[in-house]
XYZ file of C-alpha atoms in Angstrom:
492
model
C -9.643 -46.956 -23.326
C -9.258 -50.670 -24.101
C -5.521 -51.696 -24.064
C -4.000 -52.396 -27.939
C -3.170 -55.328 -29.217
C 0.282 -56.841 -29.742
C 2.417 -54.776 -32.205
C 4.139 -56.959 -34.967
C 8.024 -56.471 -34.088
C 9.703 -53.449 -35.156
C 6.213 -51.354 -35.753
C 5.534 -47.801 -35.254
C 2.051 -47.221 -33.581
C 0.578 -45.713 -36.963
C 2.463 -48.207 -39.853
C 0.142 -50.532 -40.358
C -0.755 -51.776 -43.970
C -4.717 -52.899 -44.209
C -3.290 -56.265 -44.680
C -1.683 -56.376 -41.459
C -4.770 -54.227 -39.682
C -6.958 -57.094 -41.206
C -4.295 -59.880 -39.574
C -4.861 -58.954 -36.355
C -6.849 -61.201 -33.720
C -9.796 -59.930 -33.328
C -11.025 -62.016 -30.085
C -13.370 -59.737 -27.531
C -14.892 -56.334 -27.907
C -11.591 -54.791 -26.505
C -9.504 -55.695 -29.129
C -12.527 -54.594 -31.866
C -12.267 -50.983 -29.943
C -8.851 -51.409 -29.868
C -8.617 -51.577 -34.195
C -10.894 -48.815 -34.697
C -8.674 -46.800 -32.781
C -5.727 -47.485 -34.658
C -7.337 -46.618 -37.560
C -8.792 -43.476 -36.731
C -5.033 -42.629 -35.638
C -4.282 -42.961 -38.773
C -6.521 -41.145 -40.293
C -5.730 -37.819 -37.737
C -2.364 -38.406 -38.548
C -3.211 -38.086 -42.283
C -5.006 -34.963 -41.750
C -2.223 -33.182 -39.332
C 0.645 -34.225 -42.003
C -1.676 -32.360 -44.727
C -2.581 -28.819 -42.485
C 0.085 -29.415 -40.762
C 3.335 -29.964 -42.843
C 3.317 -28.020 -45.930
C 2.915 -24.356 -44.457
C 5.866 -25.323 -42.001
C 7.322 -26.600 -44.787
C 7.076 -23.539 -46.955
C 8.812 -21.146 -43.650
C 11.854 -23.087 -42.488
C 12.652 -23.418 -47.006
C 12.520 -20.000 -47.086
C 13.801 -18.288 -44.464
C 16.860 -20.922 -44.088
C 17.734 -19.350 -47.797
C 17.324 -15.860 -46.113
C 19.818 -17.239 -43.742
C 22.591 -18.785 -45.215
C 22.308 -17.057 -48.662
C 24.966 -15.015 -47.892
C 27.787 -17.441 -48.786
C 26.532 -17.406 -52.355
C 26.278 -13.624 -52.350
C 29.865 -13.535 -51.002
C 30.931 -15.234 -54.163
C 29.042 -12.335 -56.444
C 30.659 -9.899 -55.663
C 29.438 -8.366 -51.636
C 32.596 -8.497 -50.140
C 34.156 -6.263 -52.947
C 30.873 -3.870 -53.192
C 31.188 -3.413 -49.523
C 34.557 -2.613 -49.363
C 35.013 -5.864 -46.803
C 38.704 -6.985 -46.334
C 38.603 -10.651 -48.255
C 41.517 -11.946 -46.166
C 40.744 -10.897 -43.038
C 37.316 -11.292 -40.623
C 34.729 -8.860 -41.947
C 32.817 -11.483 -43.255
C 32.880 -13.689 -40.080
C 32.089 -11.324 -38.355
C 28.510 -10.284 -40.130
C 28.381 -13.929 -39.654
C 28.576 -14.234 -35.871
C 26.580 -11.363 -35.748
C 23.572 -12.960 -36.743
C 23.286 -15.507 -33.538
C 23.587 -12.928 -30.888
C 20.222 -12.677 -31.050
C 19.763 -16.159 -32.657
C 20.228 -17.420 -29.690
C 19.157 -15.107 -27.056
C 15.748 -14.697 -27.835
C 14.945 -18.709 -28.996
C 13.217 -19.449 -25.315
C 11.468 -16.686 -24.969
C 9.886 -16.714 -28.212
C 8.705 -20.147 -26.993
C 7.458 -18.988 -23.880
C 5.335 -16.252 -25.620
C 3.871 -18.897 -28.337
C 2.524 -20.899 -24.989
C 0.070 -17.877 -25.078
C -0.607 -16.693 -28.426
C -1.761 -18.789 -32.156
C 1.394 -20.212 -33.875
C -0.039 -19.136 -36.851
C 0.251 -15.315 -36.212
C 3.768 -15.356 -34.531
C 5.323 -17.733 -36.686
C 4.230 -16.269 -39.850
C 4.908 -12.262 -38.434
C 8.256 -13.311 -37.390
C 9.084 -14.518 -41.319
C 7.285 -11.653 -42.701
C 9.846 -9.763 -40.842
C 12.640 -11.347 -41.806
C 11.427 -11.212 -45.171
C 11.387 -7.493 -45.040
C 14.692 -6.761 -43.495
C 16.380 -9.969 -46.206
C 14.942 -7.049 -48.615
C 16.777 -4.153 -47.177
C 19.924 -6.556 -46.693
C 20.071 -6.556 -50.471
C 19.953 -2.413 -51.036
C 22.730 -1.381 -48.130
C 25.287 0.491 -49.402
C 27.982 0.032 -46.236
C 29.625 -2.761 -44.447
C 27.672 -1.745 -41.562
C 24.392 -1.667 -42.678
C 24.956 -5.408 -43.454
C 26.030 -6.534 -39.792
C 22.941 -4.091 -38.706
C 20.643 -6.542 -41.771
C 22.699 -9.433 -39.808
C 21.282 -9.013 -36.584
C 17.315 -8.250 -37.608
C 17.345 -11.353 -39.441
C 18.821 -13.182 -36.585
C 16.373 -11.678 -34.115
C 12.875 -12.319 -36.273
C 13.977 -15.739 -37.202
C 14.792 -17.151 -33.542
C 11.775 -18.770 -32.887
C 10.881 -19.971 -35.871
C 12.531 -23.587 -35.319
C 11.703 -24.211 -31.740
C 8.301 -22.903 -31.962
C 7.685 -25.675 -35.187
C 9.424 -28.324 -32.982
C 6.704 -27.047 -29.704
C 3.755 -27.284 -32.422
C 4.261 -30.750 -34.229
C 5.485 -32.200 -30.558
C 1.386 -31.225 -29.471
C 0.349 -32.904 -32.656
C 1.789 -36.123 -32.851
C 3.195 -38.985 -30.663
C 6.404 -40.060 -29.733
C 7.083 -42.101 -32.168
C 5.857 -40.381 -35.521
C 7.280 -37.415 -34.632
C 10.984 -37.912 -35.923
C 9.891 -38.010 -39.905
C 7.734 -34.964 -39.365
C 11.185 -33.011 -38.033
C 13.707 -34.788 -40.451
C 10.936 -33.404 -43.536
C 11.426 -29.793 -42.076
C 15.032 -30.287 -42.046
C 15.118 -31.805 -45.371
C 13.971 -28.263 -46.331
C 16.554 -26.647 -45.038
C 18.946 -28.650 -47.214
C 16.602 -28.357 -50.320
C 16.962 -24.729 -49.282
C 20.350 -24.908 -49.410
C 20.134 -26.577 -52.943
C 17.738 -24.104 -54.328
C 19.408 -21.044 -52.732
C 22.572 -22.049 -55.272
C 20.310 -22.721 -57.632
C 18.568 -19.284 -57.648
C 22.339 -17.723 -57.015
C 23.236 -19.694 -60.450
C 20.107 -18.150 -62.416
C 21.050 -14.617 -60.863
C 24.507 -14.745 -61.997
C 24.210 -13.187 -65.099
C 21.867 -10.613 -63.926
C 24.912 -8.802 -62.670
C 24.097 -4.764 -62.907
C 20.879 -5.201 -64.196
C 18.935 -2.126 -63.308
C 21.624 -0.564 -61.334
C 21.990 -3.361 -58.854
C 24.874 -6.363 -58.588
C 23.667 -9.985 -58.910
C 24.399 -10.449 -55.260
C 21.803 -7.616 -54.224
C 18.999 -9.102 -56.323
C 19.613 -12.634 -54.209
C 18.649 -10.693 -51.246
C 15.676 -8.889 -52.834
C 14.296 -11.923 -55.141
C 14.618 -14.970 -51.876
C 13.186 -11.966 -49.349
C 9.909 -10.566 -52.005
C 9.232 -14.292 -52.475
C 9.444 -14.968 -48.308
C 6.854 -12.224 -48.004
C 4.355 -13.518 -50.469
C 4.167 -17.016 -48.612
C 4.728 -16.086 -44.795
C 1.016 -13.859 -45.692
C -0.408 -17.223 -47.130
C 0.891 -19.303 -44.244
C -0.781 -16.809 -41.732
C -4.482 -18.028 -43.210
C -3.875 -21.647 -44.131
C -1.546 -22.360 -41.011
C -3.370 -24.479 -37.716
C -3.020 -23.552 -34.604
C -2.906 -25.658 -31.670
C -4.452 -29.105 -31.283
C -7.959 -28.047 -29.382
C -8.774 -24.836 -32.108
C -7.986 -26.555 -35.053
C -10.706 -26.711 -37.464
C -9.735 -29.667 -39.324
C -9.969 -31.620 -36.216
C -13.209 -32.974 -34.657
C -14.020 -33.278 -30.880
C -13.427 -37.340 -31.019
C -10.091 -36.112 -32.981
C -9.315 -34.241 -30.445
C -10.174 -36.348 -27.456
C -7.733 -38.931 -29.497
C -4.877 -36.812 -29.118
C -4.973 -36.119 -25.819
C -5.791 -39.687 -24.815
C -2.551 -41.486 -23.477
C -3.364 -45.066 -24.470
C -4.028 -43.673 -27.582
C -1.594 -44.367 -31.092
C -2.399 -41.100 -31.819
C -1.530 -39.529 -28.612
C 0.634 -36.614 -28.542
C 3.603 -36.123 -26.793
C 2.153 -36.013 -22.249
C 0.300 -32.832 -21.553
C 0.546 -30.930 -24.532
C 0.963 -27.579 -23.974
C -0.368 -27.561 -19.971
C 2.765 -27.018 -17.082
C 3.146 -28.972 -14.370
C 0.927 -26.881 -12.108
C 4.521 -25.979 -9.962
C 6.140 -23.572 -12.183
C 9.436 -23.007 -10.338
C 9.442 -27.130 -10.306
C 9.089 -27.041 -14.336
C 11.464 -24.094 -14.464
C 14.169 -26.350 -12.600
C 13.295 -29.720 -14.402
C 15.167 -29.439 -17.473
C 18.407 -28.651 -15.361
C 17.911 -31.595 -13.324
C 17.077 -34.229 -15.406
C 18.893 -35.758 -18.123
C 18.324 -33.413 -20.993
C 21.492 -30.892 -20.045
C 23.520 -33.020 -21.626
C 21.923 -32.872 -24.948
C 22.919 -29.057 -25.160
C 26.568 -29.555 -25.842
C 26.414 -32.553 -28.063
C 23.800 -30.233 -29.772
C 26.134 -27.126 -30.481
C 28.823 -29.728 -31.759
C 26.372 -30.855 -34.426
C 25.454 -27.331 -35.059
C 29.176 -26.347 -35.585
C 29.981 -28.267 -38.985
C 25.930 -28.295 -39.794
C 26.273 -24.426 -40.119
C 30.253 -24.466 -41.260
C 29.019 -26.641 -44.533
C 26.029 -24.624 -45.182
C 27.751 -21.268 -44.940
C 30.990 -22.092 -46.311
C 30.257 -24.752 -49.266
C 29.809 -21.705 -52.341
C 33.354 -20.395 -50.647
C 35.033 -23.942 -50.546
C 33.804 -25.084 -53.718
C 34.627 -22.283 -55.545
C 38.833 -22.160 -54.349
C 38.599 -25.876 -55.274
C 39.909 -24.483 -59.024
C 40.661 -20.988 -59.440
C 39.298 -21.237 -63.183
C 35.526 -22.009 -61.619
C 32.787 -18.783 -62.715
C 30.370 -17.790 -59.896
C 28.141 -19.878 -61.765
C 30.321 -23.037 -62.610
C 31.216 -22.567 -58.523
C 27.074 -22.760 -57.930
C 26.107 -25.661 -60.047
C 28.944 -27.551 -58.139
C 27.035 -26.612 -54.896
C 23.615 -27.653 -55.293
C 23.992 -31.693 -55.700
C 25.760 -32.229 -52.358
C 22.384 -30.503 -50.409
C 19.990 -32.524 -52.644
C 21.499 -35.718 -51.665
C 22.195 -34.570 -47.877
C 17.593 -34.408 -48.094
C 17.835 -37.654 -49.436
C 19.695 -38.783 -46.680
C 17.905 -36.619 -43.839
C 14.616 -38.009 -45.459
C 15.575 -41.847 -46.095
C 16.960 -41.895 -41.875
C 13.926 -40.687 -40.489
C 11.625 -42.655 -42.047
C 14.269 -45.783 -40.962
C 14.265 -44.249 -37.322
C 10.641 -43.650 -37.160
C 10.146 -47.486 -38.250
C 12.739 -49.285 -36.007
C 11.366 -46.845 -33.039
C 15.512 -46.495 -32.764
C 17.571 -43.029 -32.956
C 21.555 -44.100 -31.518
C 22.596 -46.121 -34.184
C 21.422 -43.515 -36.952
C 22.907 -40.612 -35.347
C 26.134 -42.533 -34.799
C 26.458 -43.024 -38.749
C 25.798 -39.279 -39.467
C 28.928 -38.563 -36.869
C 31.007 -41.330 -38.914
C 30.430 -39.719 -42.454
C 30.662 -36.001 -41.387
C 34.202 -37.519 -39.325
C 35.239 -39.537 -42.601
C 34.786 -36.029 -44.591
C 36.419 -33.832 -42.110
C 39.319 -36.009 -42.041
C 39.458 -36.256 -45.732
C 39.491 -32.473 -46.072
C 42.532 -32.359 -43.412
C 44.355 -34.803 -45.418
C 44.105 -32.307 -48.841
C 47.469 -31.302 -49.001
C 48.368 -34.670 -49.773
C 49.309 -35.812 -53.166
C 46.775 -38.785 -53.106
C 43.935 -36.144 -52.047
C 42.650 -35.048 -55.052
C 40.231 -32.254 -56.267
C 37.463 -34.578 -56.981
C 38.207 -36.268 -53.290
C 37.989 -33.184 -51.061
C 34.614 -32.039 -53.379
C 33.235 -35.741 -52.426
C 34.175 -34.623 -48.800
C 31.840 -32.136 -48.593
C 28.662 -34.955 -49.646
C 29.900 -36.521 -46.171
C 30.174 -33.969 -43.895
C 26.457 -32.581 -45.434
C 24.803 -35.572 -45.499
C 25.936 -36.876 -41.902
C 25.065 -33.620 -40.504
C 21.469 -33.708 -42.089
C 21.027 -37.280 -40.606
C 21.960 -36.049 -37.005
C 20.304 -32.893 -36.292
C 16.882 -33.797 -36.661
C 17.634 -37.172 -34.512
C 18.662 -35.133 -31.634
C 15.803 -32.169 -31.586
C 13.573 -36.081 -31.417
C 15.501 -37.424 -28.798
C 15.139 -34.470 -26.352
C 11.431 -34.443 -27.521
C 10.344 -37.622 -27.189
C 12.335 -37.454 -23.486
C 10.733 -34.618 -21.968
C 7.584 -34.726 -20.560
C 5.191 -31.395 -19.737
C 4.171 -28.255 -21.823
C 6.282 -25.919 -20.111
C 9.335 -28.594 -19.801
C 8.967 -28.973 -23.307
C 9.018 -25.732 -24.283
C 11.872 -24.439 -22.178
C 14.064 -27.492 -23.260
C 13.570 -27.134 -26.684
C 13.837 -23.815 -26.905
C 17.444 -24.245 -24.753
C 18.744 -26.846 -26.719
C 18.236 -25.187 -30.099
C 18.604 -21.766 -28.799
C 22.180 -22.724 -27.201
C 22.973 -25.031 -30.088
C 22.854 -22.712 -32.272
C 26.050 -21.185 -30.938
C 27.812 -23.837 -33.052
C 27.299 -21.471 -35.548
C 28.993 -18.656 -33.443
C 32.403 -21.582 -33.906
C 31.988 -22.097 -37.212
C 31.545 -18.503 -38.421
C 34.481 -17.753 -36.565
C 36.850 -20.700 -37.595
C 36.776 -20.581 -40.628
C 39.070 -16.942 -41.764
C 39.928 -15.963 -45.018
C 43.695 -15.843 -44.692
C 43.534 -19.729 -44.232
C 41.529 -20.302 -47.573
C 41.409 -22.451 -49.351
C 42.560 -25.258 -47.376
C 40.531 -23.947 -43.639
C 42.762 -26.047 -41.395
C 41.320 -24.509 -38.629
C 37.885 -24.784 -39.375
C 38.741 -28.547 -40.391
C 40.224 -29.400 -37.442
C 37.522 -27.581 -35.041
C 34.679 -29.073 -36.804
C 36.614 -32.421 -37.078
C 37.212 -32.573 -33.119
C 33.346 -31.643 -32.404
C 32.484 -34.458 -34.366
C 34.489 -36.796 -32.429
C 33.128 -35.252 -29.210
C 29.376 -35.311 -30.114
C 29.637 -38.960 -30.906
C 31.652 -39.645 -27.683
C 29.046 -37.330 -26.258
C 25.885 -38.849 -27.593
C 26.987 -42.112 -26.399
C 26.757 -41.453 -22.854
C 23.772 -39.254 -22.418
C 22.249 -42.589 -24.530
C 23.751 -44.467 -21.799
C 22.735 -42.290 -18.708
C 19.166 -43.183 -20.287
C 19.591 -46.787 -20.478
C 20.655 -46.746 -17.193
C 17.630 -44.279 -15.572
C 15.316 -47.138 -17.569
C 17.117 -49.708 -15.730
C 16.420 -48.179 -12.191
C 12.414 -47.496 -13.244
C 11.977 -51.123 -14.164
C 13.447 -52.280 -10.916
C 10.583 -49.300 -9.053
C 13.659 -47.103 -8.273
C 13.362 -43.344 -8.718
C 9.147 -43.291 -10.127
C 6.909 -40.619 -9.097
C 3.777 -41.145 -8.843
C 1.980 -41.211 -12.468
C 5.382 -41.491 -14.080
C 5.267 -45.737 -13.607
C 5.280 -46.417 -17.727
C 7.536 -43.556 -18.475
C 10.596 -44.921 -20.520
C 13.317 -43.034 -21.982
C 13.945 -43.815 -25.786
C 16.815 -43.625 -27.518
């Protein structure tokens, strides 16, 4: 494959206009093999963004309103049809329940997706869920809804590292950080639109025997159902069976000179399992684990807790007053997720974009610990919550594309991602359990926990991003390079 020509400063491989395709020196039969290939790049990235995108789309917008709809139902009415103690943990505690197996059972759904068609594992596990967000919305006992808790918890674990393993064997290195900020921009819009179908739902309270929270359950779960059957037909599967791509579209991808390559290897190990078993404990992705559970802690605390906090901002706020407060501060966290990937993915840069998620959700936490004072008003702490969302929508997806775009092998990828978000997600484990009623409305604990993890992310982030500035140092000067590893650069 005939080496590229020189990017314009500050270009992604595949952001070319025609203007500057046209622009470029043309001056052997290299560089004329060299264009072509950047255009056909583009034009497999088109096609993966359109089979691609919108049926992962569709599953992590539903079944993160499966999820985290329960914070809206708590404000309809569950705790008091359950018999739950408001004041006390029952609600944290069907909370928690739900990453026990969140978290257990991430990896080795990843593992088993090395071996079967994303499109029949990933849609079976929402289908699922789907069914058992139904029967969360018909139990009659506290009980039954930490036993709901824990189903959905174990059918959704590998729905988010098995899309990150998927799009990471579609796309390259650097085009793969809007592709994961878009899924995570539908998690907020999920967020939005779960308060917006809690709002509509409102006043069917006791419509045909059943409380307004209970049809939540049943309406977001029926609808989950429907589309996790369509995804099953219209989803692709992985890069060499896909039918939308074409042997020379395929050769493309797994070319490494290529714009359009993929992240190394795709989905083949490293020929030495217990080697690629060991790897992501020895190299430098361990460290993204902890950083990652910070960010999870007040990305989970503000998606769970928002209906709650917004509606003890004034006692006089309705269920549905309390709602249509909620649904603006997800829509603009998208906006934000959306707007910093496409930055990211353009500068070929991830730091200094993280960092400013980490200041906001800090500037929001501390604004929230400061409510008691006179200055602090309503309106302020309800502005809080648009920083800590928003800066927690602009990190997340930034880190699952660091660790990405830093690991190199199938199996390595697979294993890492599946450990970082797996083990991340116990941030959700602290901020289900740090946030207790008795504390409401002010959550000083919860403020201060999330607050802290903040602080130590960003302190956190900076020095794994330094550890890889320094590993890049040693390569250029020949130090520490295996053999076929000589380009290999970390990116930050």
């Amino acid at each position: 494959m005939a080496c590229l020509p020189p990017l314009p400063a500050g270009k992604p491989s595949l952001s070319f206009s025609a203007k500057e395709l046209e622009s470029l020196e043309i001056s052997s039969t290299e560089n004329a093999v060299a264009l072509v290939d950047l255009k056909h790049a583009r034009r497999v990235t088109r096609k993966c963004d359109l089979h691609l995108l919108p049926p992962l789309f569709l599953l992590w917008f539903l079944t993160f309103v499966d999820r985290v709809n329960i914070g809206n139902a708590r404000i309809q009415g569950l705790e008091k049809d359950l018999g739950m103690n408001p004041k006390g943990n029952d609600f944290n505690i069907a909370l928690v329940i739900f990453f026990v197996p969140f978290v257990l059972f991430e990896v080795p759904s990843n593992l088993v997706l090395k071996h079967v068609r994303p499109s029949l594992w990933l849609s079976l596990e929402v289908f699922l869920l789907s069914i058992v967000t139904i029967a969360q919305g018909l139990v009659t006992t506290y009980g039954g809804l930490v036993a709901m808790r824990f189903l959905i918890g174990l059918f959704e674990a590998g729905l988010v590292p098995g899309c990150v393993y998927l799009l990471a064997s579609y796309y390259p290195r650097f085009e793969l950080q809007w592709r994961l900020s878009l899924l995570l921009v539908a998690n907020a819009l999920s967020s939005a639109f779960g308060g917006l179908l809690a709002y509509g739902i409102a006043g069917m309270s006791a419509d045909r025997g059943y409380s307004g929270w209970r049809w939540i359950f049943i309406i977001e779960g029926s609808v989950t159902a429907v589309v996790s059957i369509i995804c099953y037909f219209i989803m692709p599967d992985w890069p060499e069976t896909a039918h939308f791509l074409n042997p020379d579209d395929r050769q493309l991808l797994k070319t490494p000179t290529s714009s359009a390559a993929a992240s190394p290897t795709g989905r083949s190990g490293s020929g030495k399992p217990l080697r690629s078993l060991l790897l992501p404990f020895t190299s430098l992705t361990p460290p993204s684990i902890p950083i990652y559970i910070a960010t999870c802690a007040t990305t989970y605390a503000i998606n769970l807790f928002t209906p709650t906090i917004v509606s003890l901002l004034n006692p006089t706020f309705t269920p549905r007053a309390a709602q249509a407060r909620v649904i603006p501060i997800f829509l603009v966290s998208a906006l934000l997720a959306a707007l910093t990937a496409y930055a990211s993915d353009r500068l070929r840069h991830r730091y200094a974009f993280a960092m400013t998620g980490y200041t906001l959700s800090l500037l929001g936490w501390i604004l929230l610990l400061c409510q008691a004072h006179p200055l602090v008003s309503v309106s302020v702490r309800y502005a809080a919550l648009y920083f800590v969302s928003g800066g927690s929508y602009m990190t997340l997806p930034l880190l699952w594309t660091l660790l990405v775009n830093n690991t190199r092998g199938g199996f390595e990828r697979a294993f890492a991602t599946g450990m970082q978000i797996g083990l991340g997600n116990l941030g959700g484990v602290v901020a289900s359990l740090v946030f207790v009623g008795k504390e409401a409305p002010a959550y000083w604990t919860g403020c201060w926990v999330c607050a802290a993890l903040v602080g130590g992310a960003a302190v956190g982030l900076t020095g794994w991003v330094g550890g890889l500035r320094w590993v890049n140092g040693r390569r250029d000067r020949g130090v520490g390079v295996r053999q076929g590893e000589e380009g290999w650069r970390y990116v930050y």
